[in-house]
Amino acid sequence: MSYTSSTLGAIIIIAVSVQLAAAGSISGTVKMEGKPPKAKTIDRSADAKCMELHPGDLLTESWVVGESTDEASQVANVFVHVSGGLAAKDWPAPTAPVVLDQKGCRYEPHVFGIRVGQSLEIRNSDGTTHNVHSLAKNNKQFNNGQPSGAPALNKSFDAVELMAKIKCDMHPWMSCYAGVLDHPFFAVTGADGSYKIEGLPAGTYEVTAWHERMRTRTQSVTVGDDDASADFLYQKKK
Ligand SMILES: [Cu+2]
């Protein structure tokens, strides 16, 4: 049988509308009232290599903010995830690993999401020795030295954990955080505080934002045919 162009058009339209009905998204921006403490310059004099590897100042990463006024600041490195309302279902973890790099004596990325059972490939791109020390609470901890040029370490997490801290004992300023989930509905805010969680079936969900220096915030969000929006505003501590 041969398809006319109008039949093909109809098939394409049906395919697109099925996809739209099956998957929505939640997006928004995370801000805090006022301005956070200023990032500090890290003293790297204990390891000359770290001075070389990261020219210019190396700044603390507890507070990375985008646009910042006296009223509000966009906050990066917030882990936003669906924390309730998902139908009981297995969401197979991707076979591709999450890559965590040590570069210029800092971790890249500083905050990331990973699935239970998914491989975490830890690279050392620096010409110096790091050790990768997991302080996980729900998962087995690990502590491995990784000299310059050593092959990547492959790790994984067996259980959900919010958040598993990883640090370097050689360079005390180096830390990062992994949000370990058994589903794919999470995102980390970028430099402008924005995030987007995609592929959600229609429904009402609990969405939680985590930041290393602030308490978690949770709100209820309904995803329908349109993309839902959920902003978070951290109030100043009273
Ligand atoms: Cu290190």
Coordinates of N, CA and C and ligand atoms in Angstrom, one line a residue:
M1 N 0.8 -1.2 0.0 CA 0.0 0.0 0.0 C 0.9 1.2 0.0
S2 N 0.3 2.3 -0.6 CA 1.1 3.5 -0.6 C 0.5 4.6 0.2
Y3 N 1.3 5.3 1.0 CA 0.8 6.4 1.8 C 0.7 7.7 1.0
T4 N -0.4 8.4 1.1 CA -0.4 9.8 0.5 C 0.2 10.7 1.5
S5 N 0.5 11.9 1.1 CA 1.2 12.8 2.0 C 0.2 13.2 3.2
S6 N -1.1 13.2 2.9 CA -2.1 13.6 4.0 C -2.1 12.5 5.0
T7 N -2.0 11.2 4.6 CA -2.1 10.1 5.5 C -0.8 10.2 6.4
L8 N 0.3 10.5 5.8 CA 1.5 10.6 6.6 C 1.4 11.7 7.6
G9 N 0.9 12.9 7.1 CA 0.7 14.0 8.0 C -0.2 13.6 9.2
A10 N -1.2 12.8 9.0 CA -2.1 12.4 10.1 C -1.4 11.5 11.1
I11 N -0.5 10.6 10.5 CA 0.2 9.7 11.4 C 1.2 10.5 12.3
I12 N 1.8 11.5 11.7 CA 2.8 12.3 12.5 C 2.1 13.1 13.6
I13 N 0.9 13.6 13.2 CA 0.2 14.4 14.2 C -0.3 13.5 15.4
I14 N -0.7 12.3 15.1 CA -1.1 11.4 16.2 C 0.1 11.1 17.0
A15 N 1.2 10.8 16.4 CA 2.4 10.4 17.2 C 2.8 11.6 18.1
V16 N 2.7 12.8 17.6 CA 3.1 14.0 18.5 C 2.2 14.1 19.6
S17 N 0.9 14.0 19.4 CA -0.1 14.2 20.5 C 0.0 13.1 21.5
V18 N 0.3 11.9 21.1 CA 0.5 10.8 22.1 C 1.7 11.2 23.0
Q19 N 2.7 11.6 22.4 CA 3.9 12.0 23.2 C 3.6 13.1 24.2
L20 N 2.9 14.1 23.7 CA 2.6 15.2 24.6 C 1.7 14.8 25.8
A21 N 0.8 13.9 25.5 CA -0.1 13.4 26.6 C 0.6 12.6 27.6
A22 N 1.7 11.9 27.2 CA 2.4 11.0 28.0 C 3.5 11.6 28.9
A23 N 3.9 12.8 28.5 CA 5.1 13.4 29.2 C 4.9 14.9 29.4
G24 N 5.0 15.3 30.7 CA 5.0 16.7 31.0 C 6.3 17.1 31.6
S25 N 6.4 18.3 32.1 CA 7.7 18.7 32.7 C 7.4 19.7 33.8
I26 N 8.3 19.8 34.7 CA 8.2 20.8 35.7 C 9.5 21.7 35.6
S27 N 9.3 23.0 35.5 CA 10.5 23.8 35.5 C 10.3 25.0 36.4
G28 N 11.4 25.7 36.7 CA 11.3 26.8 37.6 C 12.7 27.4 37.9
T29 N 12.6 28.3 38.9 CA 13.9 28.9 39.3 C 14.0 28.9 40.8
V30 N 15.1 28.6 41.3 CA 15.3 28.7 42.8 C 16.1 29.9 43.1
K31 N 15.5 30.7 44.1 CA 16.1 31.9 44.5 C 16.1 31.9 46.1
M32 N 16.9 32.8 46.6 CA 16.9 33.0 48.0 C 16.7 34.5 48.2
E33 N 16.1 34.9 49.4 CA 15.9 36.3 49.7 C 17.3 36.9 50.0
G34 N 17.5 38.1 49.4 CA 18.8 38.8 49.7 C 19.9 38.1 49.0
K35 N 21.1 38.4 49.6 CA 22.4 37.8 49.0 C 23.0 36.8 50.0
P36 N 23.6 35.8 49.4 CA 24.3 34.8 50.3 C 25.6 35.3 50.7
P37 N 26.3 34.6 51.6 CA 27.7 35.0 51.9 C 28.5 35.0 50.7
K38 N 29.5 35.8 50.6 CA 30.4 35.9 49.4 C 31.3 34.6 49.3
A39 N 31.5 34.1 48.1 CA 32.4 33.0 48.0 C 33.8 33.4 48.5
K40 N 34.6 32.5 49.1 CA 35.9 32.8 49.6 C 37.0 32.3 48.7
T41 N 38.1 32.9 48.7 CA 39.2 32.3 47.9 C 39.9 31.2 48.8
I42 N 40.1 30.1 48.1 CA 40.7 28.9 48.8 C 42.2 29.0 48.9
D43 N 42.7 28.7 50.1 CA 44.2 28.7 50.2 C 44.7 27.4 49.7
R44 N 45.4 27.3 48.6 CA 45.9 26.1 48.0 C 47.4 25.9 48.2
S45 N 48.0 26.7 49.1 CA 49.5 26.7 49.1 C 50.0 25.4 49.6
A46 N 49.2 24.5 50.2 CA 49.7 23.2 50.6 C 50.1 22.3 49.4
D47 N 49.5 22.6 48.3 CA 49.8 21.8 47.1 C 50.0 22.7 45.9
A48 N 51.3 22.9 45.6 CA 51.7 23.8 44.5 C 51.0 23.4 43.2
K49 N 50.8 22.1 43.0 CA 50.2 21.6 41.8 C 48.8 22.2 41.6
C50 N 48.1 22.4 42.7 CA 46.7 22.9 42.6 C 46.8 24.4 42.3
M51 N 47.9 25.0 42.6 CA 48.0 26.4 42.2 C 48.2 26.5 40.7
E52 N 49.0 25.6 40.1 CA 49.2 25.5 38.7 C 48.0 25.1 37.9
L53 N 47.3 24.1 38.5 CA 46.2 23.5 37.7 C 45.0 24.3 37.6
H54 N 44.9 25.3 38.5 CA 43.7 26.2 38.5 C 44.2 27.6 38.6
P55 N 44.6 28.1 37.4 CA 45.1 29.5 37.4 C 44.0 30.5 37.9
G56 N 44.4 31.5 38.6 CA 43.5 32.4 39.1 C 42.9 31.9 40.5
D57 N 42.0 32.6 41.0 CA 41.5 32.2 42.3 C 40.6 31.0 42.2
L58 N 40.7 30.1 43.2 CA 39.8 29.0 43.3 C 38.8 29.4 44.4
L59 N 37.5 29.4 44.1 CA 36.6 29.9 45.1 C 35.8 28.8 45.7
T60 N 35.3 29.0 46.9 CA 34.4 28.1 47.6 C 33.1 28.0 46.8
E61 N 32.5 26.8 46.8 CA 31.4 26.6 46.0 C 30.1 26.3 46.8
S62 N 30.1 26.6 48.0 CA 28.9 26.4 48.8 C 27.8 27.3 48.3
W63 N 28.2 28.5 47.9 CA 27.2 29.4 47.3 C 27.6 29.9 46.0
V64 N 26.9 29.4 45.0 CA 27.1 29.8 43.6 C 25.8 30.5 43.2
V65 N 25.9 31.8 42.9 CA 24.7 32.5 42.5 C 24.8 33.2 41.2
G66 N 23.6 33.3 40.6 CA 23.6 34.0 39.3 C 23.3 35.5 39.6
E67 N 22.2 36.0 39.0 CA 21.8 37.3 39.2 C 21.5 37.5 40.6
S68 N 22.0 38.6 41.2 CA 21.9 38.8 42.7 C 21.6 40.2 43.0
T69 N 20.5 40.5 43.6 CA 20.2 41.8 44.1 C 20.0 41.8 45.6
D70 N 19.7 43.0 46.2 CA 19.4 43.0 47.6 C 18.1 42.2 47.9
E71 N 17.2 42.1 46.9 CA 16.0 41.5 47.2 C 16.1 39.9 47.1
A72 N 16.7 39.5 46.0 CA 16.8 38.0 45.8 C 18.0 37.7 44.9
S73 N 18.4 36.4 45.0 CA 19.5 35.9 44.3 C 19.2 34.5 43.7
Q74 N 19.5 34.3 42.4 CA 19.4 33.0 41.8 C 20.4 32.0 42.4
V75 N 20.0 30.8 42.8 CA 20.9 29.9 43.4 C 21.2 28.7 42.5
A76 N 22.5 28.5 42.3 CA 22.9 27.3 41.5 C 23.2 26.1 42.4
N77 N 23.4 25.0 41.8 CA 23.7 23.7 42.6 C 22.6 23.3 43.6
V78 N 21.4 23.6 43.3 CA 20.3 23.1 44.1 C 19.8 21.8 43.4
F79 N 19.7 20.7 44.1 CA 19.2 19.5 43.6 C 17.7 19.4 43.8
V80 N 17.0 19.5 42.7 CA 15.5 19.5 42.7 C 15.0 18.1 42.2
H81 N 14.1 17.5 43.0 CA 13.7 16.1 42.5 C 12.3 15.8 42.9
V82 N 11.7 14.9 42.2 CA 10.3 14.5 42.6 C 10.5 13.5 43.8
S83 N 9.8 13.9 44.9 CA 10.0 13.2 46.2 C 8.7 12.4 46.6
G84 N 7.7 12.6 45.8 CA 6.4 11.9 46.1 C 5.5 11.9 45.0
G85 N 4.5 11.0 44.9 CA 3.5 11.0 43.9 C 3.7 10.2 42.7
L86 N 4.9 9.6 42.6 CA 5.2 8.7 41.4 C 4.5 7.4 41.6
A87 N 3.9 6.9 40.5 CA 3.4 5.5 40.5 C 4.5 4.5 40.8
A88 N 4.2 3.5 41.5 CA 5.2 2.4 41.8 C 5.5 1.8 40.4
K89 N 6.8 1.9 40.1 CA 7.2 1.4 38.8 C 8.7 1.3 38.8
D90 N 9.3 0.4 38.1 CA 10.7 0.3 37.9 C 11.2 1.2 36.8
W91 N 12.1 2.1 37.1 CA 12.7 3.0 36.1 C 14.1 2.5 35.9
P92 N 14.4 1.7 34.9 CA 15.7 1.2 34.7 C 16.8 2.3 34.6
A93 N 17.9 2.1 35.3 CA 19.0 3.1 35.2 C 19.6 3.1 33.9
P94 N 20.1 4.3 33.4 CA 20.8 4.3 32.1 C 22.1 3.5 32.2
T95 N 22.5 2.9 31.1 CA 23.8 2.2 31.1 C 25.0 3.1 31.0
A96 N 24.8 4.3 30.5 CA 25.9 5.3 30.5 C 26.2 5.7 31.9
P97 N 27.5 5.9 32.2 CA 27.8 6.3 33.5 C 27.6 7.8 33.7
V98 N 27.5 8.2 35.0 CA 27.7 9.6 35.3 C 29.2 9.9 35.5
V99 N 29.7 11.0 34.9 CA 31.1 11.2 35.1 C 31.4 12.3 36.1
L100 N 32.2 12.0 37.0 CA 32.6 13.0 38.0 C 34.1 13.2 37.8
D101 N 34.5 14.4 37.5 CA 35.9 14.7 37.2 C 36.5 15.5 38.4
Q102 N 37.8 15.3 38.5 CA 38.6 16.1 39.4 C 39.5 16.9 38.5
K103 N 39.3 18.2 38.5 CA 39.9 19.1 37.5 C 40.2 20.4 38.2
G104 N 41.5 20.8 38.2 CA 41.9 22.0 38.8 C 41.6 22.0 40.3
C105 N 41.7 20.8 40.9 CA 41.6 20.6 42.3 C 40.2 21.0 42.8
R106 N 39.2 20.7 42.0 CA 37.8 20.8 42.4 C 37.0 19.7 41.7
Y107 N 35.9 19.4 42.2 CA 35.0 18.4 41.5 C 34.1 19.0 40.5
E108 N 34.0 18.4 39.4 CA 33.0 18.8 38.4 C 32.2 17.6 38.0
P109 N 30.9 17.7 38.2 CA 30.1 18.8 38.8 C 30.2 18.8 40.4
H110 N 29.8 19.9 41.0 CA 29.8 20.0 42.4 C 28.6 19.3 43.0
V111 N 27.5 19.3 42.3 CA 26.2 18.6 42.7 C 25.7 17.9 41.5
F112 N 25.3 16.6 41.7 CA 24.8 15.9 40.6 C 23.8 14.8 41.0
G113 N 23.0 14.3 40.1 CA 22.1 13.2 40.4 C 22.6 12.0 39.7
I114 N 22.3 10.9 40.3 CA 22.7 9.6 39.8 C 21.6 8.6 40.2
R115 N 21.5 7.5 39.4 CA 20.5 6.5 39.7 C 21.1 5.4 40.6
V116 N 20.2 4.7 41.4 CA 20.6 3.5 42.1 C 21.1 2.5 41.0
G117 N 22.3 2.0 41.2 CA 22.9 1.0 40.3 C 23.6 1.6 39.1
Q118 N 23.5 2.9 38.9 CA 24.2 3.5 37.7 C 25.7 3.6 38.0
S119 N 26.5 3.5 37.0 CA 27.9 3.6 37.3 C 28.3 5.1 37.4
L120 N 29.2 5.3 38.4 CA 29.8 6.6 38.6 C 31.3 6.5 38.2
E121 N 31.6 7.2 37.1 CA 33.0 7.1 36.6 C 33.7 8.3 37.2
I122 N 34.7 8.0 38.0 CA 35.4 9.1 38.7 C 36.8 9.3 38.0
R123 N 37.0 10.4 37.4 CA 38.3 10.7 36.7 C 39.1 11.6 37.5
N124 N 40.4 11.5 37.2 CA 41.4 12.4 37.8 C 42.1 13.1 36.6
S125 N 41.7 14.3 36.2 CA 42.3 15.0 35.1 C 43.5 15.8 35.6
D126 N 43.8 15.8 36.8 CA 44.8 16.6 37.4 C 46.2 15.9 37.5
G127 N 47.2 16.7 37.4 CA 48.6 16.1 37.5 C 49.0 16.0 39.0
T128 N 48.0 15.7 39.8 CA 48.3 15.5 41.3 C 47.5 14.4 41.8
T129 N 47.8 13.9 43.0 CA 47.0 12.8 43.6 C 45.8 13.3 44.4
H130 N 44.7 12.7 44.1 CA 43.5 13.0 44.9 C 43.1 11.7 45.6
N131 N 42.3 11.8 46.7 CA 41.7 10.6 47.1 C 40.2 10.8 47.2
V132 N 39.5 9.8 46.8 CA 38.0 10.0 46.7 C 37.3 9.3 47.8
H133 N 36.8 10.1 48.7 CA 36.3 9.5 50.0 C 34.8 9.8 50.1
S134 N 34.0 8.7 50.0 CA 32.6 8.9 50.1 C 32.2 8.8 51.6
L135 N 31.4 9.8 52.0 CA 30.8 9.8 53.3 C 29.4 9.4 53.3
A136 N 29.0 8.5 52.4 CA 27.6 8.2 52.2 C 27.0 7.6 53.5
K137 N 25.7 7.7 53.8 CA 25.1 7.2 55.0 C 24.3 6.0 54.7
N138 N 23.6 6.0 53.6 CA 22.7 4.8 53.2 C 23.4 3.8 52.4
N139 N 24.6 4.2 51.9 CA 25.4 3.3 51.0 C 26.7 3.0 51.6
K140 N 27.4 2.0 51.0 CA 28.7 1.7 51.5 C 29.6 2.8 51.2
Q141 N 30.5 3.2 52.1 CA 31.4 4.2 51.9 C 32.6 3.7 51.1
F142 N 33.3 4.5 50.5 CA 34.6 4.1 49.8 C 35.6 5.2 50.0
N143 N 36.9 4.8 49.9 CA 38.0 5.8 50.1 C 39.2 5.3 49.3
N144 N 39.4 5.8 48.1 CA 40.4 5.4 47.2 C 41.4 6.5 46.8
G145 N 42.6 6.2 46.9 CA 43.6 7.1 46.4 C 43.6 7.1 44.9
Q146 N 43.9 8.2 44.2 CA 43.8 8.2 42.8 C 45.0 9.1 42.3
P147 N 46.2 8.5 42.1 CA 47.3 9.3 41.6 C 47.1 9.9 40.2
S148 N 47.9 10.9 39.9 CA 47.9 11.4 38.6 C 48.0 10.3 37.5
G149 N 47.2 10.3 36.5 CA 47.3 9.3 35.4 C 46.7 8.0 35.7
A150 N 46.2 7.8 37.0 CA 45.5 6.5 37.3 C 44.2 6.4 36.5
P151 N 43.8 5.2 36.2 CA 42.6 5.0 35.5 C 41.4 5.5 36.3
A152 N 40.3 5.7 35.6 CA 39.0 6.1 36.3 C 38.6 5.1 37.3
L153 N 38.0 5.5 38.4 CA 37.4 4.6 39.4 C 35.9 4.4 39.0
N154 N 35.4 3.2 39.2 CA 34.0 3.0 38.9 C 33.3 2.6 40.2
K155 N 32.3 3.4 40.5 CA 31.6 3.2 41.8 C 30.1 3.2 41.4
S156 N 29.3 2.7 42.4 CA 27.9 2.8 42.2 C 27.2 2.8 43.6
F157 N 26.0 3.2 43.7 CA 25.2 3.3 44.9 C 24.1 2.3 44.9
D158 N 23.9 1.6 46.0 CA 22.8 0.5 46.0 C 21.5 1.0 46.5
A159 N 21.5 2.2 47.1 CA 20.3 2.7 47.8 C 20.1 4.1 47.6
V160 N 18.8 4.5 47.6 CA 18.5 6.0 47.5 C 19.2 6.7 48.6
E161 N 19.7 7.9 48.3 CA 20.3 8.7 49.4 C 20.3 10.2 49.0
L162 N 19.9 11.0 49.9 CA 19.8 12.4 49.6 C 20.5 13.1 50.8
M163 N 21.7 13.6 50.6 CA 22.6 13.5 49.5 C 23.9 12.8 50.0
A164 N 24.6 12.1 49.2 CA 25.8 11.4 49.6 C 27.0 12.4 49.3
K165 N 27.7 12.7 50.4 CA 28.8 13.6 50.2 C 30.1 12.9 49.8
I166 N 30.9 13.4 48.9 CA 32.2 12.9 48.6 C 33.2 14.0 48.8
K167 N 34.3 13.6 49.4 CA 35.4 14.6 49.6 C 36.7 14.1 49.3
C168 N 37.7 15.0 49.3 CA 39.1 14.6 49.1 C 39.8 14.9 50.4
D169 N 40.5 13.9 50.9 CA 41.2 14.2 52.2 C 42.6 14.9 52.0
M170 N 43.1 14.9 50.8 CA 44.3 15.6 50.5 C 44.1 17.1 50.4
H171 N 42.9 17.5 49.8 CA 42.6 18.9 49.6 C 41.2 19.2 50.3
P172 N 41.3 19.6 51.5 CA 40.1 19.7 52.3 C 38.9 20.5 51.8
W173 N 39.2 21.4 50.8 CA 38.2 22.2 50.3 C 37.3 21.5 49.2
M174 N 37.9 20.3 48.8 CA 37.2 19.6 47.7 C 36.0 18.8 48.2
S175 N 34.8 19.1 47.8 CA 33.7 18.3 48.2 C 32.6 18.4 47.1
C176 N 31.8 17.3 47.0 CA 30.7 17.3 46.1 C 29.6 16.5 46.6
Y177 N 28.4 16.6 46.0 CA 27.2 15.9 46.6 C 26.5 15.1 45.5
A178 N 26.1 13.9 45.8 CA 25.4 13.1 44.8 C 24.0 12.8 45.4
G179 N 23.0 13.1 44.6 CA 21.6 12.8 44.9 C 21.3 11.4 44.2
V180 N 21.1 10.4 45.0 CA 20.9 9.0 44.5 C 19.5 8.7 44.5
L181 N 18.9 8.4 43.3 CA 17.5 8.2 43.2 C 17.2 6.9 42.4
D182 N 16.0 6.4 42.6 CA 15.6 5.2 41.9 C 14.6 5.6 40.7
H183 N 14.6 6.8 40.4 CA 13.8 7.3 39.2 C 14.6 8.4 38.5
P184 N 14.1 8.8 37.3 CA 14.9 9.8 36.6 C 14.5 11.3 36.8
F185 N 13.6 11.5 37.7 CA 13.0 12.9 37.8 C 13.7 13.8 38.7
F186 N 14.8 14.3 38.3 CA 15.6 15.2 39.1 C 16.4 16.2 38.1
A187 N 16.8 17.3 38.7 CA 17.6 18.2 37.9 C 18.4 19.0 38.9
V188 N 19.5 19.6 38.4 CA 20.3 20.5 39.3 C 20.2 21.9 38.7
T189 N 20.0 22.9 39.6 CA 19.9 24.3 39.0 C 21.2 24.7 38.4
G190 N 21.1 25.5 37.3 CA 22.3 26.0 36.7 C 22.6 27.4 37.3
A191 N 23.5 28.1 36.6 CA 24.1 29.3 37.1 C 23.0 30.4 37.3
D192 N 21.9 30.2 36.6 CA 20.8 31.2 36.7 C 19.7 30.7 37.6
G193 N 19.9 29.6 38.4 CA 19.0 29.1 39.3 C 17.9 28.3 38.7
S194 N 17.9 28.1 37.4 CA 16.8 27.4 36.7 C 17.0 25.9 36.7
Y195 N 15.9 25.2 36.6 CA 16.0 23.7 36.4 C 14.8 23.3 35.6
K196 N 14.9 22.1 35.1 CA 13.7 21.5 34.4 C 13.8 20.0 34.5
I197 N 12.6 19.4 35.0 CA 12.5 18.0 35.1 C 11.5 17.5 34.0
E198 N 12.0 16.7 33.1 CA 11.2 16.3 32.0 C 10.7 14.9 32.0
G199 N 9.7 14.6 31.2 CA 9.3 13.2 30.9 C 8.3 12.7 32.0
L200 N 7.7 13.6 32.7 CA 6.8 13.2 33.8 C 5.4 12.9 33.3
P201 N 4.8 11.7 33.6 CA 3.4 11.5 33.3 C 2.5 12.5 34.1
A202 N 1.3 12.8 33.5 CA 0.4 13.8 34.2 C 0.1 13.3 35.6
G203 N 0.0 14.2 36.5 CA -0.2 13.8 37.9 C 0.2 14.9 38.9
T204 N -0.1 14.6 40.2 CA 0.3 15.6 41.2 C 1.5 15.0 42.0
Y205 N 2.5 15.8 42.1 CA 3.8 15.4 42.7 C 4.3 16.3 43.8
E206 N 5.0 15.7 44.7 CA 5.7 16.4 45.7 C 7.1 16.7 45.1
V207 N 7.6 17.9 45.1 CA 8.9 18.3 44.5 C 9.7 18.9 45.6
T208 N 10.9 18.4 45.8 CA 11.8 18.9 46.9 C 13.1 19.5 46.3
A209 N 13.5 20.6 46.9 CA 14.7 21.3 46.6 C 15.7 21.1 47.7
W210 N 16.9 20.8 47.4 CA 18.0 20.6 48.4 C 19.2 21.5 48.0
H211 N 19.7 22.2 49.0 CA 20.9 23.0 48.9 C 21.8 22.7 50.1
E212 N 23.1 22.7 49.8 CA 24.0 22.2 50.9 C 24.0 23.1 52.1
R213 N 23.6 24.4 52.0 CA 23.6 25.3 53.1 C 22.2 25.7 53.6
M214 N 21.2 25.2 53.0 CA 19.8 25.6 53.4 C 19.0 24.3 53.6
R215 N 17.9 24.5 54.4 CA 17.1 23.3 54.6 C 16.3 23.0 53.3
T216 N 15.8 21.7 53.2 CA 15.1 21.4 52.0 C 13.7 22.1 52.0
R217 N 13.2 22.3 50.8 CA 11.9 22.9 50.6 C 11.1 22.0 49.8
T218 N 9.8 21.8 50.1 CA 9.0 20.9 49.3 C 7.7 21.6 48.9
Q219 N 7.2 21.3 47.8 CA 5.9 21.8 47.4 C 5.2 20.8 46.5
S220 N 3.9 21.0 46.4 CA 3.1 20.1 45.5 C 2.9 20.8 44.2
V221 N 3.1 20.0 43.1 CA 3.0 20.5 41.7 C 2.2 19.5 40.9
T222 N 1.2 20.1 40.2 CA 0.4 19.3 39.3 C 0.8 19.4 37.8
V223 N 1.1 18.3 37.2 CA 1.6 18.3 35.8 C 0.4 17.8 35.0
G224 N 0.0 18.6 34.1 CA -1.1 18.2 33.1 C -0.6 18.2 31.7
D225 N -1.4 18.7 30.8 CA -0.9 18.8 29.4 C 0.2 19.8 29.2
D226 N 0.0 20.9 29.9 CA 1.0 22.0 29.8 C 2.2 21.7 30.8
D227 N 3.3 22.3 30.5 CA 4.4 22.2 31.4 C 4.1 23.0 32.7
A228 N 4.4 22.4 33.8 CA 4.1 23.0 35.1 C 5.3 23.8 35.5
S229 N 5.0 24.8 36.3 CA 6.1 25.7 36.8 C 6.1 25.6 38.3
A230 N 7.3 25.5 38.9 CA 7.4 25.5 40.4 C 8.7 26.2 40.7
D231 N 8.5 27.5 41.2 CA 9.7 28.2 41.7 C 9.9 28.0 43.2
F232 N 11.1 28.1 43.6 CA 11.4 28.0 45.1 C 12.0 29.3 45.5
L233 N 11.6 29.7 46.7 CA 12.2 30.9 47.3 C 12.6 30.6 48.7
Y234 N 13.8 30.6 48.9 CA 14.3 30.4 50.3 C 14.3 31.7 51.1
Q235 N 13.5 31.7 52.2 CA 13.5 32.9 53.0 C 14.7 33.1 53.9
K236 N 15.0 34.3 54.2 CA 16.1 34.5 55.2 C 15.8 33.9 56.5
K237 N 16.9 33.3 57.1 CA 16.6 32.8 58.4 C 16.2 33.9 59.4
K238 N 15.2 33.6 60.2 CA 14.7 34.6 61.1 C 15.5 34.5 62.4
Ligands
CU1 CU 42.2 16.3 46.0

